[in-house]
Short mmCIF file of C-alpha atoms in Angstrom, two decimals:
data_model
loop_
_atom_site.label_atom_id
_atom_site.label_comp_id
_atom_site.label_asym_id
_atom_site.label_seq_id
_atom_site.Cartn_x
_atom_site.Cartn_y
_atom_site.Cartn_z
CA MET A 25 154.65 121.16 127.79
CA GLU A 26 152.67 123.37 125.23
CA GLY A 27 152.33 120.50 122.84
CA GLY A 28 150.99 118.24 125.60
CA ARG A 29 148.33 120.72 126.47
CA LYS A 30 147.34 121.11 122.85
CA GLY A 31 147.19 117.30 122.37
CA LEU A 32 145.13 116.84 125.51
CA LEU A 33 142.72 119.65 124.41
CA VAL A 34 142.37 118.13 121.02
CA SER A 35 141.73 114.66 122.21
CA THR A 36 139.17 116.08 124.88
CA MET A 37 137.33 117.96 122.21
CA THR A 38 137.33 114.94 119.83
CA ALA A 39 135.96 112.72 122.63
CA ALA A 40 133.36 115.31 123.46
CA SER A 41 132.36 115.53 119.85
CA GLN A 42 131.84 111.89 119.67
CA VAL A 43 129.74 111.78 122.71
CA ASN A 44 127.64 114.69 121.33
CA ASP A 45 127.33 112.84 117.91
CA SER A 46 126.18 109.76 119.85
CA ARG A 47 123.74 111.57 121.86
CA THR A 48 122.42 113.55 118.82
CA GLU A 49 122.09 110.03 116.83
CA LEU A 50 120.12 108.60 119.91
CA LEU A 51 117.96 111.66 120.18
CA GLN A 52 117.15 111.55 116.51
CA LYS A 53 116.25 107.79 116.77
CA TYR A 54 113.85 108.56 119.70
CA LEU A 55 112.36 111.55 117.86
CA LYS A 56 111.77 109.31 114.74
CA LYS A 57 110.21 106.61 116.75
CA SER A 58 108.01 109.22 118.65
CA GLU A 59 106.86 110.70 115.35
CA GLU A 60 106.02 107.26 113.88
CA ASN A 61 103.95 106.42 116.95
CA LYS A 62 102.18 109.90 117.31
CA ALA A 63 98.88 108.96 115.81
CA LYS A 64 98.68 105.74 117.81
CA ASN A 65 99.62 107.50 120.99
CA ASP A 66 97.21 110.27 120.33
CA LYS A 67 94.32 107.81 119.72
CA GLU A 68 95.19 105.89 122.91
CA ARG A 69 95.14 109.19 124.96
CA LEU A 70 91.75 110.27 123.41
CA ASP A 71 90.28 106.78 124.06
CA SER A 72 91.50 106.82 127.58
CA TYR A 73 89.88 110.33 128.04
CA TYR A 74 86.61 109.18 126.63
CA LYS A 75 86.51 106.23 128.91
CA GLN A 76 87.21 108.40 131.95
CA THR A 77 84.91 111.20 130.91
CA TYR A 78 81.99 109.71 129.03
CA LYS A 79 81.50 106.09 130.33
CA ASP A 80 79.16 106.95 133.10
CA TYR A 81 77.04 109.24 130.87
CA PHE A 82 76.89 106.65 128.06
CA ASP A 83 75.88 103.99 130.62
CA PHE A 84 73.05 106.27 131.62
CA VAL A 85 71.98 107.03 128.16
CA GLU A 86 72.06 103.28 127.43
CA GLY A 87 69.25 102.67 129.89
CA SER A 88 66.92 105.00 128.11
CA LEU A 89 67.82 103.66 124.74
CA LYS A 90 67.03 99.94 125.60
CA GLY A 91 63.34 100.84 125.97
CA LYS A 92 63.14 103.06 122.97
CA LYS A 93 60.53 101.82 120.28
CA GLU A 94 61.57 104.05 117.35
CA GLN A 95 64.67 103.70 115.32
CA LEU A 96 67.86 104.90 116.98
CA SER A 97 69.63 108.01 115.65
CA GLU A 98 73.22 107.61 114.40
CA SER A 99 74.60 109.15 117.57
CA GLU A 100 72.54 106.87 119.77
CA GLN A 101 73.74 103.84 117.78
CA GLY A 102 77.22 105.16 118.01
CA ILE A 103 76.86 105.26 121.91
CA LEU A 104 75.71 101.72 121.98
CA ASP A 105 78.58 100.57 119.73
CA TRP A 106 81.06 102.47 121.80
CA LEU A 107 79.71 100.82 124.99
CA LYS A 108 79.94 97.38 123.56
CA ARG A 109 83.65 97.93 122.46
CA ASN A 110 84.65 99.39 125.89
CA LYS A 111 82.93 97.24 128.49
#
């Protein structure tokens, strides 16, 4: 009876170890993929934030820039470029 319990315990521990190894491997795969996509995901989040936060303001500024006679500043030109890309 004692040998049967030990065998069952060892086989259970081995199976649990294999499941943990499999989970660890899968987790490592997801972490690697997440790290590879971090810059892309950060940029997408930032672009989404800008679209939600600044679009109305930039549209407002665009109206005053259209009638402007003097040369546009770098930031004003940047706003117009951003609006062209995000309309």
